Amino acid sequence: METSSTLTYREHIETLKDDLDFEEQGDSIYLHHEDDEARLLWAFHRPSGSHPDQVGDPNTTVAIMAFNHSRLGAYDRFTRLNPDVISDPDLRRHIRNRSRMLFRALVDNDFTELLAVLEFAPVFMDQACDQMINGRIWNENYASPVRASAFLELAKEHLNDKLIEGVSRRLKPLSAHNYDEAKELLNDLAAQVQKLHQAIKRHYVDEFEQWMKREKLHPLQSIVLQKQIDVLKEPS
C-alpha cells in the first residue's frame, strides 16, 4: 500500500507534468531528494528516462528502477549501475529482462561494446551466451573475426558447439564475395592468425573451402587462396 508521503510526491509530479520545464523542475526537486521513495518515483516518471545519476543511486531499489527505465546505451548503463546490484544474484534478477534486451542488441552488433560490458561485468556472461545462441539476427553489423575470437576466449567456461555456432552466425557470410574480396579477407585473416580463436579459424577454413567449390576459379587463383587457407590450418 502506498504511503501518504508517496501519494504526495506522486500528486506533485502530476501537477508538474503540464509545465514546459517539467523535467528540469523534477530534476531540481527529486533527483537528489533525501527520501528514497521520492527518488524512486522520479526514476519512473522522468519523461526522457531516468537520469544517468540515478542508475548509480546508493539505494538499490532506486538504482534498479533507474536501470530499467534508462535510455543509456548498454556500456554506460552497466558501468554506472550501483555495484551492489551487479554483485547480488537476487538483485540482478530485477534487471534481468532489461539486461536481456541489452544483450540482444549487443550480440547483434560488431562485439565492441559487448566485449567492453563483459570485461567490466563478467557475471552477465550467461545472458550474453544465451542471446548468442538463441537471439535472432536483425542487423548486418557483423562481428570482426578478432572480436569474435576475444568473445570466445572470455566465454571459455561456457564453450560448446551451440555457442560456437551462434558466434559463427554473426560473422559476415562469404556468399556474396567475389575473388578479390575473398582474397583480401583471407589476407587479413592470415595477418591476424595469432589473434584468432581455433574455432574461428576452423569456421573460415570450412567456409572458404566450400566457397571455392562453388566458384569457378582459375587454378592459379585456387592455389593463391589455398596457401592462405593453409595458414589458418596451422596450430596456434
Coordinates of N, CA and C in Angstrom, one line a residue:
M1 N 0.8 -1.2 0.0 CA 0.0 0.0 0.0 C 0.9 1.2 0.0
E2 N 0.5 2.3 -0.7 CA 1.3 3.5 -0.8 C 1.2 4.3 0.5
T3 N 2.3 4.9 0.8 CA 2.3 5.8 2.0 C 1.7 7.1 1.6
S4 N 1.3 7.9 2.6 CA 0.8 9.2 2.3 C 1.9 10.1 1.7
S5 N 3.1 9.9 2.1 CA 4.2 10.7 1.5 C 4.4 10.4 0.0
T6 N 4.3 9.1 -0.3 CA 4.4 8.7 -1.7 C 3.3 9.3 -2.5
L7 N 2.1 9.3 -2.0 CA 1.0 10.0 -2.7 C 1.2 11.4 -2.9
T8 N 1.8 12.1 -1.9 CA 2.1 13.5 -2.0 C 3.2 13.7 -3.1
Y9 N 4.2 12.9 -3.2 CA 5.2 13.1 -4.2 C 4.6 12.8 -5.6
R10 N 3.8 11.8 -5.7 CA 3.1 11.4 -7.0 C 2.2 12.5 -7.4
E11 N 1.4 13.0 -6.5 CA 0.5 14.1 -6.9 C 1.3 15.4 -7.3
H12 N 2.4 15.6 -6.6 CA 3.2 16.8 -7.0 C 3.8 16.6 -8.4
I13 N 4.3 15.5 -8.7 CA 4.8 15.2 -10.0 C 3.7 15.3 -11.1
E14 N 2.5 14.9 -10.8 CA 1.4 15.0 -11.7 C 1.1 16.5 -12.0
T15 N 1.2 17.4 -11.0 CA 0.9 18.8 -11.2 C 2.0 19.5 -12.0
L16 N 3.2 18.9 -12.1 CA 4.3 19.5 -12.9 C 4.2 19.0 -14.4
K17 N 3.5 18.0 -14.7 CA 3.6 17.4 -16.0 C 3.2 18.3 -17.1
D18 N 2.4 19.3 -16.9 CA 1.9 20.1 -18.0 C 2.9 21.3 -18.2
D19 N 3.9 21.5 -17.4 CA 4.8 22.6 -17.5 C 5.9 22.2 -18.5
L20 N 6.3 23.2 -19.3 CA 7.3 23.0 -20.4 C 8.6 22.6 -19.8
D21 N 8.9 23.0 -18.6 CA 10.2 22.6 -18.0 C 10.0 21.5 -16.9
F22 N 9.0 20.6 -17.2 CA 8.7 19.6 -16.2 C 9.9 18.8 -15.8
E23 N 10.7 18.3 -16.7 CA 11.9 17.5 -16.4 C 12.9 18.3 -15.6
E24 N 13.1 19.6 -16.0 CA 14.1 20.4 -15.3 C 13.6 20.6 -13.8
Q25 N 12.3 20.9 -13.7 CA 11.8 21.1 -12.3 C 11.9 19.8 -11.5
G26 N 11.5 18.7 -12.1 CA 11.6 17.4 -11.4 C 13.0 17.1 -11.0
D27 N 14.0 17.3 -11.9 CA 15.4 17.0 -11.5 C 15.8 17.9 -10.3
S28 N 15.5 19.1 -10.3 CA 15.9 20.0 -9.3 C 15.3 19.6 -7.9
I29 N 14.1 19.0 -7.9 CA 13.4 18.7 -6.7 C 13.7 17.2 -6.2
Y30 N 13.7 16.3 -7.2 CA 13.7 14.9 -6.9 C 15.0 14.1 -7.2
L31 N 15.8 14.7 -8.0 CA 17.0 13.9 -8.4 C 17.9 13.5 -7.2
H32 N 18.1 14.4 -6.3 CA 18.9 14.1 -5.1 C 18.1 14.2 -3.8
H33 N 16.8 14.0 -3.9 CA 15.9 14.1 -2.8 C 16.4 13.2 -1.7
E34 N 16.3 13.6 -0.4 CA 16.7 12.8 0.7 C 15.9 11.5 0.9
D35 N 14.6 11.6 0.4 CA 13.7 10.4 0.6 C 13.9 9.5 -0.6
D36 N 14.2 8.2 -0.3 CA 14.4 7.2 -1.3 C 13.1 7.0 -2.2
E37 N 12.0 7.1 -1.6 CA 10.7 6.9 -2.3 C 10.5 8.0 -3.3
A38 N 10.9 9.2 -3.0 CA 10.8 10.3 -3.9 C 11.7 10.1 -5.1
R39 N 12.9 9.7 -4.9 CA 13.8 9.4 -6.0 C 13.4 8.2 -6.8
L40 N 12.8 7.3 -6.2 CA 12.2 6.1 -6.9 C 11.1 6.5 -7.8
L41 N 10.2 7.3 -7.4 CA 9.1 7.8 -8.2 C 9.6 8.6 -9.4
W42 N 10.6 9.4 -9.1 CA 11.2 10.3 -10.2 C 11.9 9.4 -11.3
A43 N 12.6 8.4 -10.8 CA 13.2 7.5 -11.8 C 12.2 6.8 -12.7
F44 N 11.0 6.6 -12.2 CA 9.9 6.0 -13.0 C 9.2 7.1 -13.9
H45 N 9.0 8.3 -13.4 CA 8.2 9.2 -14.1 C 9.0 10.2 -15.0
R46 N 10.3 10.3 -14.8 CA 11.1 11.2 -15.6 C 10.8 11.0 -17.1
P47 N 10.4 12.0 -17.8 CA 9.9 11.8 -19.2 C 10.9 11.3 -20.2
S48 N 12.2 11.7 -20.1 CA 13.2 11.2 -21.0 C 14.0 10.0 -20.5
G49 N 13.4 9.2 -19.6 CA 14.0 8.1 -19.0 C 14.8 8.6 -17.7
S50 N 15.1 7.6 -16.9 CA 15.8 8.0 -15.6 C 17.1 8.8 -15.9
H51 N 17.5 9.6 -15.0 CA 18.7 10.3 -15.1 C 19.9 9.4 -14.9
P52 N 21.0 9.6 -15.7 CA 22.1 8.7 -15.6 C 22.6 8.6 -14.1
D53 N 22.6 9.7 -13.3 CA 23.0 9.6 -11.9 C 22.2 8.6 -11.1
Q54 N 20.9 8.4 -11.5 CA 20.0 7.6 -10.7 C 20.4 6.1 -10.9
V55 N 21.0 5.7 -12.0 CA 21.4 4.3 -12.2 C 22.4 3.9 -11.1
G56 N 23.2 4.8 -10.6 CA 24.1 4.5 -9.6 C 23.6 4.9 -8.2
D57 N 22.4 5.2 -8.1 CA 21.8 5.6 -6.8 C 22.2 4.6 -5.6
P58 N 22.6 5.2 -4.5 CA 23.0 4.3 -3.4 C 21.9 3.3 -2.9
N59 N 20.7 3.7 -3.1 CA 19.6 2.8 -2.8 C 19.4 1.8 -4.0
T60 N 19.5 0.5 -3.7 CA 19.5 -0.4 -4.8 C 18.1 -0.5 -5.5
T61 N 17.1 -0.2 -4.8 CA 15.7 -0.3 -5.4 C 15.6 0.9 -6.4
V62 N 16.1 2.1 -6.0 CA 16.1 3.2 -6.9 C 17.0 2.9 -8.1
A63 N 18.2 2.4 -7.9 CA 19.1 2.1 -9.0 C 18.5 1.1 -10.0
I64 N 17.8 0.1 -9.5 CA 17.2 -0.9 -10.3 C 16.1 -0.3 -11.2
M65 N 15.2 0.5 -10.5 CA 14.2 1.2 -11.3 C 14.8 2.1 -12.4
A66 N 15.9 2.8 -12.0 CA 16.6 3.7 -13.0 C 17.2 2.9 -14.1
F67 N 17.8 1.8 -13.8 CA 18.4 1.0 -14.8 C 17.4 0.5 -15.8
N68 N 16.2 0.1 -15.3 CA 15.2 -0.4 -16.2 C 14.5 0.7 -17.0
H69 N 14.6 1.9 -16.5 CA 13.9 3.0 -17.3 C 14.9 3.9 -17.9
S70 N 16.1 3.6 -17.9 CA 17.2 4.4 -18.6 C 17.1 4.3 -20.1
R71 N 17.6 5.3 -20.7 CA 17.8 5.3 -22.2 C 19.3 5.3 -22.5
L72 N 20.2 5.1 -21.6 CA 21.6 5.0 -21.8 C 21.9 3.8 -22.7
G73 N 23.0 3.8 -23.4 CA 23.5 2.6 -24.1 C 23.9 1.6 -23.0
A74 N 24.2 0.4 -23.5 CA 24.4 -0.7 -22.6 C 25.7 -0.5 -21.7
Y75 N 26.8 -0.1 -22.4 CA 28.0 0.0 -21.6 C 27.9 1.1 -20.5
D76 N 27.3 2.3 -20.9 CA 27.1 3.3 -19.9 C 26.2 2.9 -18.8
R77 N 25.2 2.1 -19.2 CA 24.2 1.7 -18.2 C 24.8 0.7 -17.2
F78 N 25.5 -0.3 -17.7 CA 26.1 -1.3 -16.8 C 27.2 -0.6 -15.9
T79 N 28.0 0.2 -16.5 CA 29.1 0.8 -15.7 C 28.7 1.8 -14.7
R80 N 27.5 2.4 -14.9 CA 27.0 3.4 -13.9 C 26.2 2.7 -12.8
L81 N 25.8 1.4 -13.0 CA 24.9 0.8 -12.1 C 25.5 0.6 -10.8
N82 N 24.7 0.8 -9.7 CA 25.1 0.5 -8.4 C 25.8 -0.8 -8.3
P83 N 27.1 -0.9 -7.9 CA 27.8 -2.2 -7.9 C 27.1 -3.3 -7.1
D84 N 26.3 -2.9 -6.1 CA 25.7 -3.9 -5.2 C 24.6 -4.7 -6.0
V85 N 24.0 -4.1 -7.0 CA 23.1 -4.8 -7.9 C 23.8 -5.8 -8.7
I86 N 25.0 -5.5 -9.2 CA 25.7 -6.4 -10.1 C 26.2 -7.6 -9.3
S87 N 26.6 -7.4 -8.0 CA 27.2 -8.4 -7.2 C 26.2 -9.4 -6.6
D88 N 25.0 -8.9 -6.4 CA 24.0 -9.7 -5.7 C 23.0 -10.4 -6.7
P89 N 23.1 -11.8 -6.7 CA 22.2 -12.5 -7.7 C 20.7 -12.2 -7.5
D90 N 20.3 -12.0 -6.2 CA 18.9 -11.7 -6.0 C 18.5 -10.3 -6.6
L91 N 19.4 -9.4 -6.5 CA 19.1 -8.0 -7.0 C 19.2 -8.1 -8.6
R92 N 20.1 -8.9 -9.1 CA 20.3 -8.9 -10.6 C 19.0 -9.5 -11.2
R93 N 18.3 -10.3 -10.5 CA 17.0 -10.8 -11.1 C 16.1 -9.7 -11.5
H94 N 16.1 -8.5 -10.8 CA 15.2 -7.5 -11.0 C 15.6 -6.6 -12.3
I95 N 16.8 -6.9 -12.8 CA 17.1 -6.2 -14.1 C 17.3 -7.2 -15.2
R96 N 16.9 -8.4 -15.0 CA 17.2 -9.5 -15.9 C 16.5 -9.3 -17.3
N97 N 15.2 -8.9 -17.2 CA 14.5 -8.6 -18.5 C 15.1 -7.5 -19.3
R98 N 15.5 -6.4 -18.6 CA 16.1 -5.3 -19.3 C 17.5 -5.6 -19.8
S99 N 18.3 -6.3 -19.0 CA 19.6 -6.7 -19.4 C 19.6 -7.7 -20.6
R100 N 18.6 -8.5 -20.6 CA 18.4 -9.5 -21.7 C 18.2 -8.7 -23.0
M101 N 17.4 -7.7 -23.0 CA 17.2 -6.8 -24.2 C 18.5 -6.1 -24.6
L102 N 19.2 -5.7 -23.6 CA 20.5 -5.0 -24.0 C 21.5 -6.0 -24.6
F103 N 21.6 -7.2 -24.1 CA 22.5 -8.2 -24.7 C 22.0 -8.6 -26.0
R104 N 20.7 -8.6 -26.2 CA 20.1 -9.0 -27.5 C 20.7 -8.0 -28.6
A105 N 20.8 -6.7 -28.2 CA 21.3 -5.7 -29.2 C 22.8 -5.8 -29.3
L106 N 23.5 -6.1 -28.2 CA 24.9 -6.2 -28.2 C 25.5 -7.3 -29.1
V107 N 24.8 -8.5 -29.0 CA 25.3 -9.6 -29.8 C 25.0 -9.4 -31.3
D108 N 24.1 -8.5 -31.6 CA 23.7 -8.2 -32.9 C 24.4 -7.0 -33.5
N109 N 25.6 -6.8 -32.9 CA 26.4 -5.7 -33.4 C 27.8 -6.2 -33.6
D110 N 28.8 -5.3 -33.6 CA 30.2 -5.7 -34.0 C 31.0 -6.3 -32.8
F111 N 30.4 -6.4 -31.7 CA 31.0 -7.0 -30.5 C 31.9 -6.1 -29.7
T112 N 32.1 -4.9 -30.2 CA 33.0 -3.9 -29.5 C 32.4 -3.6 -28.1
E113 N 31.2 -3.2 -28.1 CA 30.6 -2.8 -26.8 C 30.3 -4.1 -26.0
L114 N 29.9 -5.2 -26.6 CA 29.7 -6.5 -25.9 C 30.9 -6.8 -25.1
L115 N 32.1 -6.8 -25.7 CA 33.3 -7.2 -25.0 C 33.6 -6.2 -23.9
A116 N 33.3 -4.9 -24.1 CA 33.6 -3.9 -23.0 C 32.7 -4.2 -21.8
V117 N 31.4 -4.5 -22.1 CA 30.5 -4.8 -21.0 C 30.9 -6.1 -20.2
L118 N 31.3 -7.1 -20.9 CA 31.6 -8.4 -20.3 C 33.0 -8.3 -19.5
E119 N 33.9 -7.5 -20.0 CA 35.1 -7.3 -19.3 C 34.9 -6.5 -18.0
F120 N 33.9 -5.6 -18.0 CA 33.5 -4.9 -16.8 C 32.7 -5.7 -15.9
A121 N 31.8 -6.5 -16.4 CA 30.9 -7.3 -15.5 C 30.7 -8.7 -16.1
P122 N 31.7 -9.5 -15.9 CA 31.7 -10.9 -16.5 C 30.5 -11.7 -15.9
V123 N 29.9 -11.3 -14.8 CA 28.8 -12.0 -14.2 C 27.6 -12.2 -15.2
F124 N 27.6 -11.3 -16.2 CA 26.5 -11.4 -17.2 C 26.8 -12.3 -18.4
M125 N 27.8 -13.0 -18.3 CA 28.2 -13.9 -19.4 C 27.1 -14.9 -19.8
D126 N 26.4 -15.4 -18.8 CA 25.3 -16.3 -19.1 C 24.3 -15.7 -20.0
Q127 N 23.9 -14.4 -19.8 CA 22.9 -13.8 -20.6 C 23.5 -13.5 -22.0
A128 N 24.8 -13.2 -22.1 CA 25.4 -13.0 -23.4 C 25.4 -14.3 -24.2
C129 N 25.7 -15.4 -23.6 CA 25.8 -16.7 -24.2 C 24.4 -17.1 -24.7
D130 N 23.4 -16.8 -23.8 CA 22.0 -17.2 -24.1 C 21.6 -16.5 -25.4
Q131 N 21.8 -15.2 -25.5 CA 21.4 -14.4 -26.6 C 22.3 -14.7 -27.9
M132 N 23.5 -15.1 -27.7 CA 24.4 -15.5 -28.8 C 23.8 -16.8 -29.4
I133 N 23.3 -17.7 -28.6 CA 22.8 -18.9 -29.1 C 21.3 -18.8 -29.6
N134 N 20.5 -18.1 -28.9 CA 19.1 -18.1 -29.2 C 18.6 -16.8 -29.8
G135 N 19.3 -15.7 -29.8 CA 18.9 -14.5 -30.3 C 18.8 -14.5 -31.8
R136 N 17.8 -13.8 -32.4 CA 17.7 -13.7 -33.8 C 18.7 -12.6 -34.3
I137 N 19.1 -12.7 -35.6 CA 20.0 -11.7 -36.2 C 19.1 -10.7 -36.9
W138 N 19.2 -9.4 -36.4 CA 18.3 -8.4 -37.0 C 19.1 -7.4 -37.9
N139 N 20.3 -7.2 -37.6 CA 21.1 -6.2 -38.3 C 22.2 -6.9 -39.2
E140 N 22.9 -6.0 -39.9 CA 24.0 -6.5 -40.7 C 25.3 -5.9 -40.2
N141 N 25.4 -5.7 -38.9 CA 26.6 -5.2 -38.2 C 27.4 -6.4 -37.7
Y142 N 28.2 -7.0 -38.6 CA 28.8 -8.3 -38.3 C 30.0 -8.1 -37.4
A143 N 30.3 -9.2 -36.6 CA 31.4 -9.2 -35.7 C 32.7 -9.4 -36.5
S144 N 33.8 -8.7 -36.1 CA 35.1 -9.0 -36.7 C 35.6 -10.3 -36.2
P145 N 36.4 -11.0 -37.0 CA 37.0 -12.3 -36.5 C 37.8 -12.2 -35.2
V146 N 38.5 -11.0 -35.1 CA 39.3 -10.9 -33.9 C 38.4 -10.7 -32.6
R147 N 37.3 -9.9 -32.8 CA 36.4 -9.6 -31.7 C 35.6 -10.9 -31.3
A148 N 35.3 -11.7 -32.4 CA 34.6 -12.9 -32.1 C 35.5 -13.9 -31.4
S149 N 36.8 -13.9 -31.7 CA 37.7 -14.7 -31.0 C 37.9 -14.3 -29.6
A150 N 37.9 -13.0 -29.4 CA 38.0 -12.4 -28.0 C 36.8 -12.8 -27.1
F151 N 35.7 -12.8 -27.8 CA 34.5 -13.3 -27.0 C 34.6 -14.7 -26.6
L152 N 35.0 -15.6 -27.6 CA 35.1 -17.0 -27.3 C 36.1 -17.2 -26.2
E153 N 37.1 -16.5 -26.1 CA 38.1 -16.6 -25.1 C 37.5 -16.2 -23.7
L154 N 36.8 -15.1 -23.7 CA 36.1 -14.7 -22.5 C 35.1 -15.7 -22.0
A155 N 34.5 -16.4 -23.0 CA 33.4 -17.3 -22.7 C 33.9 -18.8 -22.6
K156 N 35.2 -19.0 -22.4 CA 35.7 -20.3 -22.5 C 35.1 -21.3 -21.5
E157 N 34.6 -20.9 -20.4 CA 34.0 -21.8 -19.4 C 32.6 -22.2 -19.9
H158 N 32.0 -21.5 -20.8 CA 30.7 -21.7 -21.4 C 30.7 -22.4 -22.8
L159 N 31.9 -22.6 -23.2 CA 32.1 -23.0 -24.6 C 31.5 -24.4 -24.9
N160 N 30.7 -24.4 -26.0 CA 30.1 -25.6 -26.5 C 29.8 -25.4 -28.0
D161 N 29.3 -26.4 -28.7 CA 29.1 -26.3 -30.1 C 28.0 -25.3 -30.4
K162 N 27.0 -25.2 -29.6 CA 25.9 -24.2 -29.9 C 26.4 -22.8 -29.8
L163 N 27.3 -22.5 -28.8 CA 27.8 -21.2 -28.6 C 28.7 -20.8 -29.8
I164 N 29.6 -21.8 -30.2 CA 30.4 -21.5 -31.4 C 29.6 -21.3 -32.6
E165 N 28.5 -22.1 -32.8 CA 27.6 -21.8 -34.0 C 27.0 -20.5 -33.9
G166 N 26.6 -20.0 -32.7 CA 26.0 -18.7 -32.5 C 26.9 -17.6 -32.9
V167 N 28.2 -17.7 -32.5 CA 29.2 -16.7 -32.8 C 29.4 -16.7 -34.3
S168 N 29.5 -17.9 -34.9 CA 29.8 -18.1 -36.3 C 28.7 -17.4 -37.2
R169 N 27.5 -17.5 -36.7 CA 26.4 -16.9 -37.5 C 26.5 -15.4 -37.5
R170 N 27.3 -14.8 -36.7 CA 27.4 -13.4 -36.6 C 28.7 -12.9 -37.3
L171 N 29.3 -13.7 -38.0 CA 30.4 -13.3 -38.9 C 29.9 -13.1 -40.3
K172 N 30.4 -12.2 -41.0 CA 29.9 -11.9 -42.3 C 30.0 -13.1 -43.2
P173 N 28.9 -13.5 -43.9 CA 29.0 -14.7 -44.7 C 29.8 -14.4 -46.0
L174 N 30.3 -15.5 -46.6 CA 31.1 -15.4 -47.8 C 30.3 -15.4 -49.1
S175 N 29.1 -15.7 -49.0 CA 28.3 -16.0 -50.2 C 28.3 -14.9 -51.2
A176 N 28.5 -13.6 -50.8 CA 28.4 -12.5 -51.8 C 29.8 -12.1 -52.2
H177 N 30.9 -12.7 -51.7 CA 32.2 -12.3 -52.0 C 32.7 -12.7 -53.4
N178 N 33.3 -11.8 -54.1 CA 34.0 -12.2 -55.4 C 35.4 -12.6 -55.0
Y179 N 36.2 -12.9 -56.0 CA 37.5 -13.4 -55.8 C 38.4 -12.4 -55.1
D180 N 38.4 -11.2 -55.5 CA 39.2 -10.1 -54.9 C 38.8 -9.9 -53.5
E181 N 37.6 -9.9 -53.2 CA 37.1 -9.7 -51.8 C 37.5 -10.9 -50.9
A182 N 37.4 -12.1 -51.5 CA 37.7 -13.3 -50.7 C 39.2 -13.3 -50.4
K183 N 40.0 -12.9 -51.4 CA 41.5 -12.9 -51.3 C 41.9 -11.8 -50.2
E184 N 41.2 -10.7 -50.2 CA 41.5 -9.6 -49.2 C 41.2 -10.1 -47.8
L185 N 40.0 -10.8 -47.7 CA 39.6 -11.3 -46.4 C 40.6 -12.3 -45.9
L186 N 41.0 -13.2 -46.7 CA 42.0 -14.2 -46.4 C 43.3 -13.6 -46.0
N187 N 43.8 -12.6 -46.7 CA 45.0 -11.9 -46.3 C 44.9 -11.3 -44.9
D188 N 43.7 -10.7 -44.6 CA 43.5 -10.1 -43.3 C 43.5 -11.2 -42.2
L189 N 42.9 -12.3 -42.5 CA 42.8 -13.4 -41.5 C 44.2 -14.0 -41.3
A190 N 45.0 -14.2 -42.3 CA 46.3 -14.7 -42.2 C 47.2 -13.8 -41.4
A191 N 47.0 -12.5 -41.6 CA 47.8 -11.5 -40.9 C 47.5 -11.4 -39.4
Q192 N 46.3 -11.8 -39.0 CA 45.8 -11.8 -37.7 C 45.7 -13.1 -37.0
V193 N 46.3 -14.1 -37.7 CA 46.0 -15.5 -37.3 C 46.3 -15.8 -35.8
Q194 N 47.3 -15.1 -35.2 CA 47.7 -15.3 -33.8 C 46.6 -14.8 -32.9
K195 N 45.7 -14.0 -33.4 CA 44.7 -13.4 -32.5 C 43.4 -14.2 -32.7
L196 N 43.4 -15.2 -33.6 CA 42.1 -15.9 -33.8 C 41.9 -17.1 -33.0
H197 N 40.7 -17.3 -32.5 CA 40.4 -18.5 -31.7 C 40.4 -19.7 -32.7
Q198 N 40.7 -20.8 -32.2 CA 40.8 -22.0 -33.0 C 39.4 -22.3 -33.7
A199 N 38.3 -22.0 -33.0 CA 37.0 -22.3 -33.6 C 36.7 -21.3 -34.8
I200 N 37.2 -20.1 -34.6 CA 37.0 -19.1 -35.7 C 37.9 -19.5 -36.9
K201 N 39.1 -20.0 -36.7 CA 39.9 -20.4 -37.8 C 39.2 -21.6 -38.5
R202 N 38.7 -22.6 -37.8 CA 38.0 -23.7 -38.4 C 36.8 -23.2 -39.2
H203 N 36.1 -22.3 -38.7 CA 34.9 -21.7 -39.4 C 35.3 -21.2 -40.7
Y204 N 36.4 -20.4 -40.8 CA 36.8 -19.8 -42.1 C 37.4 -20.9 -43.0
V205 N 38.1 -21.8 -42.5 CA 38.6 -22.9 -43.3 C 37.5 -23.6 -44.0
D206 N 36.5 -24.0 -43.3 CA 35.3 -24.6 -43.9 C 34.6 -23.7 -44.8
E207 N 34.4 -22.5 -44.5 CA 33.7 -21.5 -45.3 C 34.4 -21.3 -46.7
F208 N 35.7 -21.1 -46.6 CA 36.4 -20.9 -47.8 C 36.5 -22.1 -48.7
E209 N 36.7 -23.3 -48.1 CA 36.8 -24.5 -48.9 C 35.5 -24.7 -49.6
Q210 N 34.3 -24.5 -48.9 CA 33.0 -24.6 -49.6 C 32.9 -23.6 -50.7
W211 N 33.3 -22.4 -50.4 CA 33.2 -21.3 -51.3 C 34.0 -21.6 -52.6
M212 N 35.2 -22.1 -52.4 CA 36.0 -22.4 -53.6 C 35.4 -23.5 -54.5
K213 N 34.7 -24.4 -53.8 CA 34.0 -25.5 -54.6 C 32.9 -24.9 -55.4
R214 N 32.2 -23.9 -55.0 CA 31.1 -23.3 -55.7 C 31.6 -22.4 -56.8
E215 N 32.7 -21.7 -56.6 CA 33.2 -20.8 -57.6 C 34.0 -21.4 -58.7
K216 N 34.0 -20.9 -59.9 CA 34.8 -21.4 -61.0 C 36.1 -20.6 -61.1
L217 N 37.0 -21.0 -60.3 CA 38.3 -20.2 -60.2 C 39.3 -20.8 -61.2
H218 N 40.2 -19.9 -61.6 CA 41.4 -20.4 -62.4 C 42.3 -21.1 -61.4
P219 N 42.9 -22.2 -61.9 CA 43.8 -23.0 -61.0 C 44.8 -22.2 -60.2
L220 N 45.3 -21.1 -60.8 CA 46.3 -20.3 -60.1 C 45.6 -19.5 -59.0
Q221 N 44.4 -19.1 -59.2 CA 43.6 -18.4 -58.2 C 43.4 -19.3 -57.0
S222 N 43.1 -20.6 -57.3 CA 42.8 -21.5 -56.2 C 44.1 -21.8 -55.4
I223 N 45.2 -21.8 -56.1 CA 46.5 -22.1 -55.4 C 46.8 -20.9 -54.4
V224 N 46.6 -19.7 -54.9 CA 46.8 -18.5 -54.1 C 46.0 -18.5 -52.8
L225 N 44.7 -18.8 -53.0 CA 43.8 -18.9 -51.8 C 44.1 -20.0 -50.9
Q226 N 44.4 -21.2 -51.5 CA 44.7 -22.3 -50.7 C 45.9 -22.1 -49.8
K227 N 46.9 -21.4 -50.2 CA 48.1 -21.1 -49.4 C 47.7 -20.3 -48.1
Q228 N 46.7 -19.4 -48.3 CA 46.3 -18.6 -47.1 C 45.4 -19.5 -46.2
I229 N 44.6 -20.3 -46.8 CA 43.7 -21.2 -46.0 C 44.6 -22.1 -45.2
D230 N 45.7 -22.6 -45.8 CA 46.6 -23.5 -45.1 C 47.2 -22.8 -43.8
V231 N 47.4 -21.5 -43.9 CA 47.9 -20.7 -42.8 C 46.9 -20.9 -41.6
L232 N 45.6 -20.8 -41.9 CA 44.6 -20.9 -40.9 C 44.6 -22.3 -40.3
K233 N 45.0 -23.3 -41.0 CA 45.0 -24.7 -40.5 C 46.2 -25.0 -39.6
E234 N 47.2 -24.2 -39.6 CA 48.3 -24.4 -38.7 C 48.0 -24.2 -37.3
P235 N 48.5 -25.1 -36.4 CA 48.2 -25.0 -35.0 C 48.7 -23.7 -34.4
S236 N 48.0 -23.1 -33.4 CA 48.4 -21.8 -32.8 C 49.7 -22.0 -32.1

